[in-house]
mmCIF file of C-alpha atoms in Angstrom:
data_model
loop_
_atom_site.group_PDB
_atom_site.id
_atom_site.type_symbol
_atom_site.label_atom_id
_atom_site.label_comp_id
_atom_site.label_asym_id
_atom_site.label_seq_id
_atom_site.Cartn_x
_atom_site.Cartn_y
_atom_site.Cartn_z
ATOM 1 C CA MET A 1 9.318 -67.590 22.073
ATOM 2 C CA LEU A 2 6.252 -66.350 20.193
ATOM 3 C CA LYS A 3 2.887 -66.432 21.968
ATOM 4 C CA SER A 4 -0.543 -67.103 20.504
ATOM 5 C CA LYS A 5 -3.511 -64.843 21.130
ATOM 6 C CA ALA A 6 -4.747 -67.382 23.697
ATOM 7 C CA ASP A 7 -1.369 -67.315 25.447
ATOM 8 C CA ILE A 8 -1.386 -63.518 25.563
ATOM 9 C CA ASP A 9 -4.938 -63.541 26.946
ATOM 10 C CA VAL A 10 -3.729 -65.655 29.898
ATOM 11 C CA MET A 11 -0.676 -63.426 30.318
ATOM 12 C CA ARG A 12 -3.036 -60.466 30.460
ATOM 13 C CA ARG A 13 -4.861 -62.076 33.383
ATOM 14 C CA ALA A 14 -1.563 -62.856 35.126
ATOM 15 C CA ASN A 15 -0.431 -59.271 34.691
ATOM 16 C CA MET A 16 -3.718 -57.883 35.989
ATOM 17 C CA ILE A 17 -3.024 -59.760 39.221
ATOM 18 C CA VAL A 18 0.392 -58.071 39.224
ATOM 19 C CA TYR A 19 -1.271 -54.693 38.621
ATOM 20 C CA ASP A 20 -3.757 -55.181 41.475
ATOM 21 C CA VAL A 21 -1.033 -56.212 43.911
ATOM 22 C CA LEU A 22 1.221 -53.272 43.041
ATOM 23 C CA CYS A 23 -1.697 -50.842 43.348
ATOM 24 C CA ALA A 24 -2.476 -52.185 46.819
ATOM 25 C CA LEU A 25 1.161 -51.980 47.900
ATOM 26 C CA LYS A 26 1.515 -48.397 46.619
ATOM 27 C CA GLU A 27 -1.487 -47.409 48.724
ATOM 28 C CA MET A 28 0.160 -48.923 51.799
ATOM 29 C CA VAL A 29 3.476 -47.094 51.425
ATOM 30 C CA ARG A 30 3.908 -44.513 54.183
ATOM 31 C CA VAL A 31 6.409 -43.422 56.775
ATOM 32 C CA GLY A 32 6.805 -46.164 59.399
ATOM 33 C CA ILE A 33 5.625 -49.174 57.408
ATOM 34 C CA THR A 34 8.107 -51.968 56.760
ATOM 35 C CA THR A 35 8.827 -53.706 53.484
ATOM 36 C CA ALA A 36 8.176 -56.999 55.295
ATOM 37 C CA GLU A 37 4.574 -55.843 55.808
ATOM 38 C CA LEU A 38 4.287 -55.076 52.098
ATOM 39 C CA ASN A 39 5.644 -58.533 51.335
ATOM 40 C CA GLU A 40 3.015 -60.185 53.537
ATOM 41 C CA LYS A 41 0.232 -58.290 51.758
ATOM 42 C CA ALA A 42 1.607 -59.356 48.373
ATOM 43 C CA LEU A 43 1.649 -63.004 49.447
ATOM 44 C CA GLU A 44 -1.908 -62.792 50.778
ATOM 45 C CA MET A 45 -3.210 -61.264 47.518
ATOM 46 C CA THR A 46 -1.269 -63.700 45.334
ATOM 47 C CA LEU A 47 -2.737 -66.725 47.051
ATOM 48 C CA ALA A 48 -6.235 -65.206 47.017
ATOM 49 C CA ALA A 49 -5.941 -64.816 43.250
ATOM 50 C CA ARG A 50 -4.976 -68.512 42.911
ATOM 51 C CA ALA A 51 -1.573 -67.510 41.549
ATOM 52 C CA LYS A 52 1.975 -68.419 42.571
ATOM 53 C CA PRO A 53 4.673 -65.921 43.565
ATOM 54 C CA ALA A 54 7.272 -65.674 40.809
ATOM 55 C CA PHE A 55 10.211 -64.523 42.915
ATOM 56 C CA LEU A 56 9.822 -66.591 46.072
ATOM 57 C CA GLY A 57 12.368 -69.412 45.907
ATOM 58 C CA TYR A 58 13.940 -68.158 42.672
ATOM 59 C CA PRO A 59 17.361 -69.879 42.461
ATOM 60 C CA GLY A 60 20.453 -67.900 43.383
ATOM 61 C CA VAL A 61 23.775 -68.153 41.593
ATOM 62 C CA GLY A 62 26.310 -70.583 43.042
ATOM 63 C CA GLU A 63 25.972 -70.757 46.816
ATOM 64 C CA VAL A 64 23.548 -67.824 47.060
ATOM 65 C CA ARG A 65 20.309 -68.890 48.757
ATOM 66 C CA PRO A 66 17.067 -68.826 46.761
ATOM 67 C CA PHE A 67 15.251 -65.481 46.867
ATOM 68 C CA PRO A 68 13.369 -65.464 50.184
ATOM 69 C CA ALA A 69 10.448 -63.117 49.448
ATOM 70 C CA VAL A 70 7.431 -62.454 47.241
ATOM 71 C CA ILE A 71 8.458 -58.922 46.252
ATOM 72 C CA CYS A 72 11.742 -57.187 45.641
ATOM 73 C CA ALA A 73 11.758 -54.080 47.842
ATOM 74 C CA SER A 74 14.655 -51.785 46.945
ATOM 75 C CA VAL A 75 15.164 -48.651 49.033
ATOM 76 C CA ASN A 76 17.170 -45.563 48.004
ATOM 77 C CA GLU A 77 20.545 -46.727 46.613
ATOM 78 C CA CYS A 78 19.257 -50.287 46.116
ATOM 79 C CA ILE A 79 18.508 -50.664 42.412
ATOM 80 C CA VAL A 80 16.886 -54.102 42.251
ATOM 81 C CA HIS A 81 16.466 -57.383 44.150
ATOM 82 C CA GLY A 82 16.214 -55.804 47.600
ATOM 83 C CA ILE A 83 15.026 -58.279 50.239
ATOM 84 C CA PRO A 84 12.072 -57.100 52.386
ATOM 85 C CA ASN A 85 12.914 -56.488 56.050
ATOM 86 C CA ASP A 86 11.584 -55.065 59.309
ATOM 87 C CA VAL A 87 13.237 -51.628 59.002
ATOM 88 C CA PRO A 88 10.551 -48.893 58.977
ATOM 89 C CA LEU A 89 10.534 -46.661 55.913
ATOM 90 C CA LYS A 90 11.541 -43.035 56.556
ATOM 91 C CA GLU A 91 10.370 -39.673 55.254
ATOM 92 C CA GLY A 92 12.165 -38.969 51.984
ATOM 93 C CA ASP A 93 12.945 -42.595 51.118
ATOM 94 C CA VAL A 94 12.515 -43.833 47.558
ATOM 95 C CA LEU A 95 11.099 -47.367 47.280
ATOM 96 C CA SER A 96 11.118 -49.570 44.184
ATOM 97 C CA ILE A 97 8.729 -52.534 44.309
ATOM 98 C CA ASP A 98 9.127 -55.355 41.791
ATOM 99 C CA TYR A 99 6.526 -58.134 41.762
ATOM 100 C CA GLY A 100 5.673 -61.065 39.543
ATOM 101 C CA CYS A 101 3.363 -64.055 39.635
ATOM 102 C CA CYS A 102 2.532 -67.191 37.688
ATOM 103 C CA TYR A 103 -1.104 -67.781 36.720
ATOM 104 C CA GLU A 104 -2.328 -70.761 34.704
ATOM 105 C CA GLY A 105 1.205 -71.475 33.528
ATOM 106 C CA PHE A 106 2.169 -67.954 32.418
ATOM 107 C CA PHE A 107 4.078 -65.198 34.185
ATOM 108 C CA GLY A 108 3.373 -61.525 34.750
ATOM 109 C CA ASP A 109 5.955 -58.976 35.883
ATOM 110 C CA SER A 110 5.977 -55.258 36.677
ATOM 111 C CA ALA A 111 7.730 -52.722 38.908
ATOM 112 C CA VAL A 112 7.068 -49.234 40.261
ATOM 113 C CA THR A 113 9.052 -46.663 42.209
ATOM 114 C CA VAL A 114 7.182 -44.668 44.829
ATOM 115 C CA PRO A 115 8.060 -41.853 47.245
ATOM 116 C CA VAL A 116 7.798 -42.253 50.999
ATOM 117 C CA GLY A 117 6.258 -39.044 52.319
ATOM 118 C CA GLU A 118 7.862 -35.876 50.952
ATOM 119 C CA ILE A 119 10.919 -36.454 48.793
ATOM 120 C CA SER A 120 13.462 -34.098 47.258
ATOM 121 C CA GLU A 121 12.947 -32.508 43.841
ATOM 122 C CA ALA A 122 15.967 -34.427 42.580
ATOM 123 C CA ALA A 123 14.487 -37.744 43.711
ATOM 124 C CA ALA A 124 11.123 -36.883 42.155
ATOM 125 C CA LYS A 125 12.820 -36.090 38.852
ATOM 126 C CA LEU A 126 14.697 -39.401 38.942
ATOM 127 C CA ILE A 127 11.435 -41.290 39.413
ATOM 128 C CA SER A 128 9.606 -39.393 36.658
ATOM 129 C CA VAL A 129 12.415 -39.643 34.102
ATOM 130 C CA THR A 130 12.664 -43.399 34.679
ATOM 131 C CA ALA A 131 8.914 -43.749 34.104
ATOM 132 C CA GLU A 132 9.166 -41.586 30.964
ATOM 133 C CA ALA A 133 11.993 -43.786 29.671
ATOM 134 C CA LEU A 134 9.732 -46.817 30.005
ATOM 135 C CA GLU A 135 6.987 -45.081 28.026
ATOM 136 C CA ASP A 136 9.517 -44.196 25.309
ATOM 137 C CA ALA A 137 10.557 -47.847 25.177
ATOM 138 C CA ILE A 138 6.980 -49.093 24.913
ATOM 139 C CA LEU A 139 6.442 -47.000 21.781
ATOM 140 C CA GLN A 140 9.263 -48.962 20.105
ATOM 141 C CA CYS A 141 7.575 -52.345 20.662
ATOM 142 C CA ARG A 142 6.321 -52.763 17.103
ATOM 143 C CA CYS A 143 6.801 -55.402 14.424
ATOM 144 C CA GLY A 144 9.888 -54.693 12.357
ATOM 145 C CA LYS A 145 11.621 -52.665 15.054
ATOM 146 C CA TYR A 146 14.658 -54.004 16.900
ATOM 147 C CA VAL A 147 15.590 -54.613 20.524
ATOM 148 C CA GLY A 148 18.220 -51.907 20.017
ATOM 149 C CA ASP A 149 15.457 -49.394 19.279
ATOM 150 C CA ILE A 150 14.007 -50.078 22.735
ATOM 151 C CA SER A 151 17.427 -49.860 24.357
ATOM 152 C CA SER A 152 18.324 -46.625 22.585
ATOM 153 C CA ALA A 153 15.022 -44.979 23.525
ATOM 154 C CA VAL A 154 15.644 -45.635 27.220
ATOM 155 C CA GLN A 155 19.247 -44.466 27.092
ATOM 156 C CA ARG A 156 18.415 -41.238 25.252
ATOM 157 C CA ARG A 157 15.745 -40.220 27.752
ATOM 158 C CA VAL A 158 17.842 -41.099 30.793
ATOM 159 C CA GLU A 159 21.194 -39.652 29.773
ATOM 160 C CA SER A 160 19.690 -36.470 28.296
ATOM 161 C CA ASN A 161 18.449 -35.761 31.826
ATOM 162 C CA GLY A 162 21.849 -36.354 33.396
ATOM 163 C CA PHE A 163 21.145 -39.752 34.941
ATOM 164 C CA GLY A 164 22.931 -43.106 34.614
ATOM 165 C CA VAL A 165 21.651 -46.268 32.894
ATOM 166 C CA VAL A 166 22.453 -49.533 34.677
ATOM 167 C CA ARG A 167 24.328 -51.952 32.397
ATOM 168 C CA GLU A 168 24.576 -55.029 34.602
ATOM 169 C CA PHE A 169 20.853 -55.862 34.670
ATOM 170 C CA VAL A 170 18.476 -55.926 31.698
ATOM 171 C CA GLY A 171 14.903 -56.573 30.679
ATOM 172 C CA HIS A 172 13.860 -59.905 29.180
ATOM 173 C CA GLY A 173 11.340 -61.960 27.331
ATOM 174 C CA ILE A 174 8.600 -63.468 29.478
ATOM 175 C CA GLY A 175 6.005 -66.208 29.049
ATOM 176 C CA ARG A 176 5.894 -69.731 30.436
ATOM 177 C CA LYS A 177 9.163 -68.854 32.153
ATOM 178 C CA MET A 178 9.915 -65.737 34.142
ATOM 179 C CA HIS A 179 13.024 -65.019 32.079
ATOM 180 C CA GLU A 180 13.068 -65.904 28.389
ATOM 181 C CA PRO A 181 15.052 -64.629 25.401
ATOM 182 C CA PRO A 182 15.757 -62.010 24.292
ATOM 183 C CA HIS A 183 17.707 -59.837 26.708
ATOM 184 C CA VAL A 184 16.477 -56.229 26.525
ATOM 185 C CA PRO A 185 19.257 -53.849 27.658
ATOM 186 C CA ASN A 186 18.503 -50.263 28.653
ATOM 187 C CA PHE A 187 21.385 -48.974 26.544
ATOM 188 C CA GLY A 188 22.319 -49.600 22.921
ATOM 189 C CA LYS A 189 22.006 -48.491 19.317
ATOM 190 C CA ARG A 190 18.959 -48.319 17.078
ATOM 191 C CA GLY A 191 18.624 -51.036 14.478
ATOM 192 C CA GLN A 192 20.680 -53.574 16.400
ATOM 193 C CA GLY A 193 19.728 -56.783 18.165
ATOM 194 C CA GLU A 194 16.819 -59.125 17.505
ATOM 195 C CA GLN A 195 14.020 -57.915 15.267
ATOM 196 C CA LEU A 196 10.608 -57.703 16.933
ATOM 197 C CA ARG A 197 7.811 -59.976 15.726
ATOM 198 C CA ALA A 198 4.141 -60.309 16.583
ATOM 199 C CA GLY A 199 3.725 -62.677 19.530
ATOM 200 C CA MET A 200 6.827 -61.580 21.410
ATOM 201 C CA VAL A 201 6.210 -60.504 24.999
ATOM 202 C CA LEU A 202 8.889 -58.388 26.645
ATOM 203 C CA ALA A 203 9.417 -57.279 30.236
ATOM 204 C CA ILE A 204 11.055 -53.883 29.772
ATOM 205 C CA GLU A 205 12.549 -52.404 32.922
ATOM 206 C CA PRO A 206 14.637 -49.218 32.983
ATOM 207 C CA MET A 207 16.951 -49.138 36.009
ATOM 208 C CA VAL A 208 18.301 -45.623 36.468
ATOM 209 C CA THR A 209 20.721 -43.995 38.894
ATOM 210 C CA ALA A 210 21.269 -40.414 40.031
ATOM 211 C CA GLY A 211 25.030 -40.935 39.715
ATOM 212 C CA SER A 212 27.286 -43.633 38.301
ATOM 213 C CA TYR A 213 25.723 -46.676 36.641
ATOM 214 C CA GLU A 214 28.190 -48.990 38.372
ATOM 215 C CA VAL A 215 26.640 -51.681 40.556
ATOM 216 C CA GLU A 216 27.665 -53.612 43.658
ATOM 217 C CA VAL A 217 25.875 -56.704 44.995
ATOM 218 C CA LEU A 218 25.683 -56.897 48.792
ATOM 219 C CA GLU A 219 26.644 -59.863 50.973
ATOM 220 C CA ASP A 220 23.105 -61.280 50.856
ATOM 221 C CA GLY A 221 23.866 -62.197 47.239
ATOM 222 C CA TRP A 222 20.770 -60.413 45.903
ATOM 223 C CA SER A 223 20.568 -56.718 46.780
ATOM 224 C CA ALA A 224 22.137 -54.723 43.926
ATOM 225 C CA VAL A 225 23.090 -51.185 44.979
ATOM 226 C CA THR A 226 24.718 -48.245 43.239
ATOM 227 C CA LYS A 227 28.459 -48.395 43.794
ATOM 228 C CA ASP A 228 28.545 -44.667 44.632
ATOM 229 C CA ARG A 229 25.403 -45.053 46.812
ATOM 230 C CA SER A 230 23.418 -42.575 44.714
ATOM 231 C CA LEU A 231 19.630 -42.962 44.501
ATOM 232 C CA ALA A 232 18.100 -45.412 42.031
ATOM 233 C CA ALA A 233 14.692 -45.917 40.415
ATOM 234 C CA HIS A 234 13.128 -48.886 38.601
ATOM 235 C CA TRP A 235 9.988 -49.150 36.471
ATOM 236 C CA GLU A 236 8.778 -52.175 34.512
ATOM 237 C CA HIS A 237 5.895 -53.331 32.326
ATOM 238 C CA SER A 238 5.191 -56.514 30.380
ATOM 239 C CA ILE A 239 4.399 -55.638 26.756
ATOM 240 C CA ALA A 240 3.023 -57.773 23.923
ATOM 241 C CA VAL A 241 4.205 -57.035 20.388
ATOM 242 C CA THR A 242 1.243 -57.353 18.004
ATOM 243 C CA GLU A 243 0.531 -56.643 14.344
ATOM 244 C CA ALA A 244 -0.876 -53.297 15.501
ATOM 245 C CA GLU A 245 -0.079 -51.176 18.583
ATOM 246 C CA PRO A 246 2.015 -52.397 21.524
ATOM 247 C CA VAL A 247 -0.189 -53.869 24.253
ATOM 248 C CA VAL A 248 0.855 -53.164 27.838
ATOM 249 C CA LEU A 249 -0.351 -56.257 29.663
ATOM 250 C CA SER A 250 0.465 -55.004 33.165
ATOM 251 C CA ARG A 251 -1.929 -52.046 33.299
ATOM 252 C CA PRO A 252 -5.602 -51.603 32.371
#
């Protein structure tokens, strides 16, 4: 699934829409706001940018209904795929927002984790270590490296700080489809997996827990929570592998 320079240029524009939306949503996060309100803002901005929401209507597995929202809004123990709702956010909550869109036939995808008001030192460390793990992974996105180098970089950063790395969900290739090969796990060994080549675009997304990495999916069929109900954090960027440095498409 190699992309041309022209393809990557369009993906850059798609991901800048993603960046703008996530920046706006982060500014809105406060005690008392609902994730449904954030979802409405994301929809408004997506349509204004002449893009299409990537998650809205995404097919579920088996009898699970299609995803019903524009963003994934995952609070506290929810790792990923949280469905926005009308419950006001509380002081000390941790909110992960995942958002993607399709623009001119190509997808963009990114995620952030943000505090709601004042949070605990432990929660702040979880958020920062997860973000650091993503930066470590980005540095591995070079020609000749391997998917396992990305995976190992995330795992080393996370586990050296005493946190858990989710196994059940992984990063992915991205392009004309939201999810393309290869899978990009957040755990693994250096030198293993597919070798990276110029033109690959990867959505790398560390999902990290304060306790066990075991996951449980709730009755809605989407919301994935930590089995021990410990806090979780999630960061993601879309990165192009080039002949030179890695290019993070989802930030300026």
